[in-house]
Tab-separated table of C-alpha atoms in Angstrom:
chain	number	residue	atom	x	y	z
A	617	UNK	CA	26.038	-7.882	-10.749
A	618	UNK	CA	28.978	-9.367	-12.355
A	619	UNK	CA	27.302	-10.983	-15.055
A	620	UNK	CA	25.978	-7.347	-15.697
A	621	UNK	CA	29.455	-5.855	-15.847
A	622	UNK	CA	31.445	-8.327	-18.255
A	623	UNK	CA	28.854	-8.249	-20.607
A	624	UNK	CA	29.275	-4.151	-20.805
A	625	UNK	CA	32.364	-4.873	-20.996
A	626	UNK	CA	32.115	-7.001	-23.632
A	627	UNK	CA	30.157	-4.619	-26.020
A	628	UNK	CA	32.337	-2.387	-24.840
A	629	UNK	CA	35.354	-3.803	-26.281
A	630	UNK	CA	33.645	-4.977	-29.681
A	631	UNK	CA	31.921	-1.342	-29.832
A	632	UNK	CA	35.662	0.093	-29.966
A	633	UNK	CA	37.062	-2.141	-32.445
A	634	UNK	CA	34.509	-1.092	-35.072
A	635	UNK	CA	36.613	2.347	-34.737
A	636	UNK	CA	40.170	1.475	-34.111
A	637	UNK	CA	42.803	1.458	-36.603
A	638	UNK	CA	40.689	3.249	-39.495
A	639	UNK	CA	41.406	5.470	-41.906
A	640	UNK	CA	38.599	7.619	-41.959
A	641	UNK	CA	37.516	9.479	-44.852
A	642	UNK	CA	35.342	11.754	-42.527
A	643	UNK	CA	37.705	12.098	-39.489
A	644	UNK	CA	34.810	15.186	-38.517
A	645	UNK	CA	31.785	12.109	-38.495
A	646	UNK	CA	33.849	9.586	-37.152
A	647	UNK	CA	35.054	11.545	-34.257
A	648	UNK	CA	31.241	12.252	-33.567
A	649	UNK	CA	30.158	8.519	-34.304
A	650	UNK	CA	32.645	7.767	-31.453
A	651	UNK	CA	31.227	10.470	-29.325
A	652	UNK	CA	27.734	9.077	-29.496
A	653	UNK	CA	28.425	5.420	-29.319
A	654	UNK	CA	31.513	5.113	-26.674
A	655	UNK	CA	31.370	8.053	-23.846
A	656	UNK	CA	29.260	5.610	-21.684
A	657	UNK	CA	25.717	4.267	-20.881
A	658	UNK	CA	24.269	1.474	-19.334
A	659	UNK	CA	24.117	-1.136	-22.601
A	660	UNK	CA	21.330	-2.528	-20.866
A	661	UNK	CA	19.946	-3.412	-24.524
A	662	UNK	CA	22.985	-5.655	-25.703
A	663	UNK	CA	23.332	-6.962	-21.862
A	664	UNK	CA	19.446	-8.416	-22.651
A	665	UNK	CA	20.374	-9.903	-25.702
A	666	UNK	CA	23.411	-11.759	-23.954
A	667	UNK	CA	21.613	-12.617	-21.045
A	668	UNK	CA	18.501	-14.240	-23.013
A	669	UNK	CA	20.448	-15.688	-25.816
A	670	UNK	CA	22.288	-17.433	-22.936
A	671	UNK	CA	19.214	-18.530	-21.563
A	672	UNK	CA	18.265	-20.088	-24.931
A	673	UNK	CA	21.633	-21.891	-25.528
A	674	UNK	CA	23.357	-19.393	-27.133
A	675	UNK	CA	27.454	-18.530	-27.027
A	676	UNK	CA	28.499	-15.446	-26.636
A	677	UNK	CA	30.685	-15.144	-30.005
A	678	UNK	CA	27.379	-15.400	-31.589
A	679	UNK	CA	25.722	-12.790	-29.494
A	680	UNK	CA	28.090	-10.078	-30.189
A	681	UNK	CA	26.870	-8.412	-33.141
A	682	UNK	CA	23.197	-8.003	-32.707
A	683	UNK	CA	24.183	-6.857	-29.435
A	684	UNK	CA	26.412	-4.538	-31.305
A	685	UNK	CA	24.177	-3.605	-33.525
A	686	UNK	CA	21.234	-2.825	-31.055
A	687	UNK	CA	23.744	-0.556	-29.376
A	688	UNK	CA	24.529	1.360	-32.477
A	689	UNK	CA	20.825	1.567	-32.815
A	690	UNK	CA	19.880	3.056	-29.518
A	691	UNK	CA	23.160	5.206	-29.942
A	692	UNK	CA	21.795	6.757	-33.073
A	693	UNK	CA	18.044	7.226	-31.832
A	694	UNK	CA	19.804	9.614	-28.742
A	695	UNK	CA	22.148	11.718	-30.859
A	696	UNK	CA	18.700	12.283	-32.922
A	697	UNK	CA	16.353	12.844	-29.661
A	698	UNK	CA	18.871	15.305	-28.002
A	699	UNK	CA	19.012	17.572	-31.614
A	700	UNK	CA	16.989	20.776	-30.815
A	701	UNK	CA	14.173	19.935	-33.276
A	702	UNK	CA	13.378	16.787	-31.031
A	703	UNK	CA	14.109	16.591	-27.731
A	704	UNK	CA	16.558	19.698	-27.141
A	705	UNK	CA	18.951	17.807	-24.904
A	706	UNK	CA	22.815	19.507	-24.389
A	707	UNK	CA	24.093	16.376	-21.846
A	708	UNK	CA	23.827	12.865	-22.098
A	709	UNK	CA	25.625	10.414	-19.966
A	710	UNK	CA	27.007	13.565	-18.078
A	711	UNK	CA	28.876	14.943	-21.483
A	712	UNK	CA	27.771	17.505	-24.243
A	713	UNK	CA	25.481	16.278	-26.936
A	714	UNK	CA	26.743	15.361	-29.867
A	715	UNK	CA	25.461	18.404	-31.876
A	716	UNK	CA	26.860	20.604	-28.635
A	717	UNK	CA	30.701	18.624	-28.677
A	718	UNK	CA	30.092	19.183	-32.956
A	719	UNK	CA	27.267	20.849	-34.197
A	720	UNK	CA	23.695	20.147	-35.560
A	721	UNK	CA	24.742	18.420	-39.062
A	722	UNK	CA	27.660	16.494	-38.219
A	723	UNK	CA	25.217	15.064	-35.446
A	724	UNK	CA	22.362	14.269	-38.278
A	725	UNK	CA	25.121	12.538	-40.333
A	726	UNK	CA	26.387	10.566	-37.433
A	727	UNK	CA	23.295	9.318	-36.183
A	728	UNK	CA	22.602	8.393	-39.805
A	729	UNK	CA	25.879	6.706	-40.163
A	730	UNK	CA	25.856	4.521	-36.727
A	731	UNK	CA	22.297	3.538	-37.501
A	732	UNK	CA	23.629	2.046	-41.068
A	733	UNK	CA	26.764	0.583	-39.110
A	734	UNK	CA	24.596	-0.909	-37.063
A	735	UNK	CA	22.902	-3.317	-40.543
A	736	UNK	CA	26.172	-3.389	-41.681
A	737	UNK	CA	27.597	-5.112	-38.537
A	738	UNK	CA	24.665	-7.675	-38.077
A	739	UNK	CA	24.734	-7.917	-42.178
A	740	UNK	CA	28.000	-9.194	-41.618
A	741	UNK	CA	27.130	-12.597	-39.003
A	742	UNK	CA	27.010	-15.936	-40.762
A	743	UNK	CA	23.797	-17.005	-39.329
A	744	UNK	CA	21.070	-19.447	-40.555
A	745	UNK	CA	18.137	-17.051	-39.556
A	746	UNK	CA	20.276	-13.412	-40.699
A	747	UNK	CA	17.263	-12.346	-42.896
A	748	UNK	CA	15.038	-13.157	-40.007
A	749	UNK	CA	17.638	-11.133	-37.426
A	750	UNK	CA	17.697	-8.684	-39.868
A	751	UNK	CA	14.106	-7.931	-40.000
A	752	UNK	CA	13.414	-7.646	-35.979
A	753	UNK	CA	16.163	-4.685	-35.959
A	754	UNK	CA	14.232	-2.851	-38.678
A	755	UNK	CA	10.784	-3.299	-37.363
A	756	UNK	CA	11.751	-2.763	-34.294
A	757	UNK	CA	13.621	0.406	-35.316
A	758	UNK	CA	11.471	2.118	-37.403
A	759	UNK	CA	8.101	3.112	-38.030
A	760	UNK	CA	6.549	0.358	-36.375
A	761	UNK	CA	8.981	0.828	-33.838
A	762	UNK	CA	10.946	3.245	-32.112
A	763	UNK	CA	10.797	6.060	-34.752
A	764	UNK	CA	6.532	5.462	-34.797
A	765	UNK	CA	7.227	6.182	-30.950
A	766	UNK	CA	8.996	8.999	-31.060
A	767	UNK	CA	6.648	10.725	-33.494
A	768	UNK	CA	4.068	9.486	-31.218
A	769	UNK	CA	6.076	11.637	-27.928
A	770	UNK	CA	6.519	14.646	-30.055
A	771	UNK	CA	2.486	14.961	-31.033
A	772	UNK	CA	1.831	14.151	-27.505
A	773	UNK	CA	3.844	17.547	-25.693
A	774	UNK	CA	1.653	19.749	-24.259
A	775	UNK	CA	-1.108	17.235	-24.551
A	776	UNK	CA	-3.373	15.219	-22.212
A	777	UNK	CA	-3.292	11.498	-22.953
A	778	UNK	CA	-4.345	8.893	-20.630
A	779	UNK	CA	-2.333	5.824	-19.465
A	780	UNK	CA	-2.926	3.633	-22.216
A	781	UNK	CA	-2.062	6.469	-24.944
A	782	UNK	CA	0.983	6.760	-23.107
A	783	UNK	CA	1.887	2.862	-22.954
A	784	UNK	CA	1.135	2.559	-26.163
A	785	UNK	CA	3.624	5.650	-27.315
A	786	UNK	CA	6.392	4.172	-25.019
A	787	UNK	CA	5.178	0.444	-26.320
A	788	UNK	CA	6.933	1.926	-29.913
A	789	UNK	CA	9.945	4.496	-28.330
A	790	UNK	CA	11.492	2.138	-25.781
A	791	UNK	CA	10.084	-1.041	-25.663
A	792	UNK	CA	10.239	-2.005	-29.289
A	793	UNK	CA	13.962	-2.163	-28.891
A	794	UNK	CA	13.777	-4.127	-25.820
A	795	UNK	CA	11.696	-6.237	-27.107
A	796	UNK	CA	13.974	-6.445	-29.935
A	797	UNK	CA	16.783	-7.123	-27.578
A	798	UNK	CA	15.606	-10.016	-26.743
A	799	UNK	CA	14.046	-11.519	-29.463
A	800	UNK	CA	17.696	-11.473	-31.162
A	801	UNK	CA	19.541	-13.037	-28.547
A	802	UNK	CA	16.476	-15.700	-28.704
A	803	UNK	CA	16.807	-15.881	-32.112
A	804	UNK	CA	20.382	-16.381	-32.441
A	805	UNK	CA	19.511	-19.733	-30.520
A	806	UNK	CA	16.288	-21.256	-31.400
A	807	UNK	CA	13.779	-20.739	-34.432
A	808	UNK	CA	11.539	-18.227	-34.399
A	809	UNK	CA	8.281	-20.757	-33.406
A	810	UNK	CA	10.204	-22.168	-30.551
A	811	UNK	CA	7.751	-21.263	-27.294
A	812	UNK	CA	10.300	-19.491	-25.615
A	813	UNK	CA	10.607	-16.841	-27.743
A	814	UNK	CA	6.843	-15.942	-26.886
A	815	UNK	CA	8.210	-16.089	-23.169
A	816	UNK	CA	11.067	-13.613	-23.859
A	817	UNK	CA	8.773	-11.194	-25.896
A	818	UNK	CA	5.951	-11.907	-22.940
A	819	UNK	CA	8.840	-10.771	-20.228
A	820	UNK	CA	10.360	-8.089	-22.652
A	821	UNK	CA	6.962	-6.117	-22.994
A	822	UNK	CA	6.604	-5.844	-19.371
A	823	UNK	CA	9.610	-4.856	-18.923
A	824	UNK	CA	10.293	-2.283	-21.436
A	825	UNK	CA	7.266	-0.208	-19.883
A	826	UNK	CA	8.780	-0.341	-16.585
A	827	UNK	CA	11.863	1.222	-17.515
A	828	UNK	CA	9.907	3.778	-19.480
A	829	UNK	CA	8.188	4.223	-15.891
A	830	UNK	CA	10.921	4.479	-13.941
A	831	UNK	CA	12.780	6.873	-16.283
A	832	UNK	CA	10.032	9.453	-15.749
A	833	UNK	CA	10.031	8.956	-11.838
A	834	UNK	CA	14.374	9.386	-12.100
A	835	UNK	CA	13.642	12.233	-14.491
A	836	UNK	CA	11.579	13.647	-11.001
A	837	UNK	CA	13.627	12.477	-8.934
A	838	UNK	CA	16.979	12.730	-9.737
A	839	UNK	CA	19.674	15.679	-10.580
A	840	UNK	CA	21.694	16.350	-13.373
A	841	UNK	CA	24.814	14.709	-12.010
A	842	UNK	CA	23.422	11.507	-11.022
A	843	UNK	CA	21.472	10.877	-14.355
A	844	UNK	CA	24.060	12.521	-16.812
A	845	UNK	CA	21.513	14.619	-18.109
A	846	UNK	CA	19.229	17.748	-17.151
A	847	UNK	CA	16.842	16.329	-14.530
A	848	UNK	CA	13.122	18.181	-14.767
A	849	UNK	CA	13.434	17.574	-18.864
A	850	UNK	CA	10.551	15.857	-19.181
A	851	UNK	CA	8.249	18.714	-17.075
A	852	UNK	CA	9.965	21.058	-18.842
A	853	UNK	CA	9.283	20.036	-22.212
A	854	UNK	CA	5.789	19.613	-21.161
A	855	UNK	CA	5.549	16.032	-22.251
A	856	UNK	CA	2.969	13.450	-20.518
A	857	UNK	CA	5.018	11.043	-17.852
A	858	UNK	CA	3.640	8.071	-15.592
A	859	UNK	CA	3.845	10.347	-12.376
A	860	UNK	CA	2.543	13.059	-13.795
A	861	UNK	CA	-0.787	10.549	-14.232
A	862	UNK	CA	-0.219	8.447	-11.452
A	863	UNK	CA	1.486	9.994	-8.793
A	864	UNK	CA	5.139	9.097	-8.128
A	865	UNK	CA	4.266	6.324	-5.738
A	866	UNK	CA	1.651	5.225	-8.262
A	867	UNK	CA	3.927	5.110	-11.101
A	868	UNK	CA	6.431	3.402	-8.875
A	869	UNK	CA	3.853	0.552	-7.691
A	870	UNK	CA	2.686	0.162	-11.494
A	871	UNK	CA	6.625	-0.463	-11.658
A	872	UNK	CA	6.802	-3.230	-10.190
A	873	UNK	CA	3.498	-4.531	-10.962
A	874	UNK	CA	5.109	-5.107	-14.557
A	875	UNK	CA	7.920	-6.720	-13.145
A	876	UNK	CA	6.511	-9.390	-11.575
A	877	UNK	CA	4.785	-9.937	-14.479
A	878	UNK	CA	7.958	-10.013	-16.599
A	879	UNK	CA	8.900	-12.887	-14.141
A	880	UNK	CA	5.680	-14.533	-14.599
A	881	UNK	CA	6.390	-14.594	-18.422
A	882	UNK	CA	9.418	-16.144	-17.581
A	883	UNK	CA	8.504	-20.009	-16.251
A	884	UNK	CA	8.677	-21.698	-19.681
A	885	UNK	CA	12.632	-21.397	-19.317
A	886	UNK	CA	12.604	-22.414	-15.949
A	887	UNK	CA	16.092	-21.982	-14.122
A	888	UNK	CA	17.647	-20.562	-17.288
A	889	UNK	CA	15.630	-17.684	-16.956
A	890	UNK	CA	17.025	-16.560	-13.500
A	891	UNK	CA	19.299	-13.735	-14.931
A	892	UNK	CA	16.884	-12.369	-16.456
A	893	UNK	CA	15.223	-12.054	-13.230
A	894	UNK	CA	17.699	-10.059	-11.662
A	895	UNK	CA	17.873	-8.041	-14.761
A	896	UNK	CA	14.189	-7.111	-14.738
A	897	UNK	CA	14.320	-6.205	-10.778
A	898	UNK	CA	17.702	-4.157	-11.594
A	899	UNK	CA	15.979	-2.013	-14.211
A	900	UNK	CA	13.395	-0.532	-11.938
A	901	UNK	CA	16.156	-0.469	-8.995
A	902	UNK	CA	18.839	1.770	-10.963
A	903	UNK	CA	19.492	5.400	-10.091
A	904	UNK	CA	20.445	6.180	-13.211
């Protein structure tokens, strides 16, 4: 897709800036800020809020920073998840964990500091609804959000929770930021009681658990050099997954189940929505 690939581009290139040309009073954090945010990943997150802030009206120039800011977000939540206190990770997007390239600290202080860059960016947009932008990266960020979902995982290893439990725990740890994702690009167009945002939330929910789905079956499926990180993790960890529940063809069929549903949710924006079609059918279709 090249929509797909300008707009990682794009965040890319704005993602770099924040870093270039400064004169660090940390050189230590910064290097490790860098090392969490810019080694790669699949900025599906700020590619939703481009692609539905688009849908909505929306220029790009106006996109940029909550998609920024997301970024930093979900960049901050993995250099936290991988520490050995939480998830135990040593590779992500194929390269040593931040507290592996650094150490456990600098990695706490890092994921610290790009979560705050992350207000500070969006803090900065002159926007008529900022407070209201504002407020869906919080929410959506903590614990209401993905830090609620996260505590909700770590309770849940070694445990025996049914479907439901488990949507609702990935409801919090991955969809509230796509969700999030986009609400802001929705936002950045149209108030907040405009019908479409319902739409976008409707098609965001669906989707959000089936790329929570379809990272467990990868996390079967896979290897290490294909997803960047150690395949089996999950299993290992002994934390409840989709085909562990349903069966891998089950949790693949439940898959797509939720996105045609996303695509459903999606007829109030009528042609405008058709990116955001191929995005939803692309997030279950990755391999990695």
């Amino acid at each position: 897709m090249a929509r797909l690939a300008a707009d990682r581009a794009r965040v890319d290139t704005r993602l770099e800036a924040l870093f270039a040309g400064r004169s660090a009073p940390a050189p230590r954090l910064e290097a490790a800020m860098r090392h969490g945010v810019l080694v790669g990943g699949k900025r599906l997150r700020p590619v939703l809020v481009y692609s539905a802030g688009r849908a909505l009206g929306a220029a790009d120039d106006a996109l940029d920073a909550p998609a920024m800011a997301l970024e930093l977000i979900h960049a901050y939540s993995l250099v936290h998840d991988d520490l050995p206190a939480m998830d135990d990770d040593e590779l992500r997007r194929g390269q040593p964990t931040v507290h592996k390239a650094f150490d456990e600290a600098t990695a706490i202080l890092a994921g610290d500091a790009l979560q705050t860059l992350a207000f500070e960016v969006l803090a900065r947009a002159a926007h008529p609804r900022l407070s209201t932008l504002m407020l869906t990266l919080a929410v959506a960020a903590g614990r209401d959000g993905m830090a609620g979902g996260q505590a909700l995982d770590l309770a849940a290893v070694g445990g025996y929770p049914d479907v439901d439990a488990l949507a609702t725990m990935h409801g919090h740890k991955t969809g509230a930021l796509i969700r999030a994702a986009v609400r802001l690009g929705g936002l950045v167009a149209v108030a907040e009681d405009d019908p479409r945002i319902a739409a976008l939330e409707a098609y965001a929910r669906a989707i959000g658990l089936a790329f929570q789905i379809h990272d467990d079956v990868l996390d079967v499926t896979g290897d290490t050099a294909t997803l960047g990180k150690a395949s089996g993790a999950d299993a290992a960890h002994d934390k409840p997954t989709y085909p562990a529940l349903l069966g891998l063809e089950g949790a693949r069929s439940r898959a797509r189940e939720l996105v045609e549903q996303a695509i459903t949710a999606l007829a109030p924006l009528g042609s405008e929505g058709v990116p955001l079609v191929g995005l939803a059918r692309y997030m279950i279709e990755r391999d990695h």
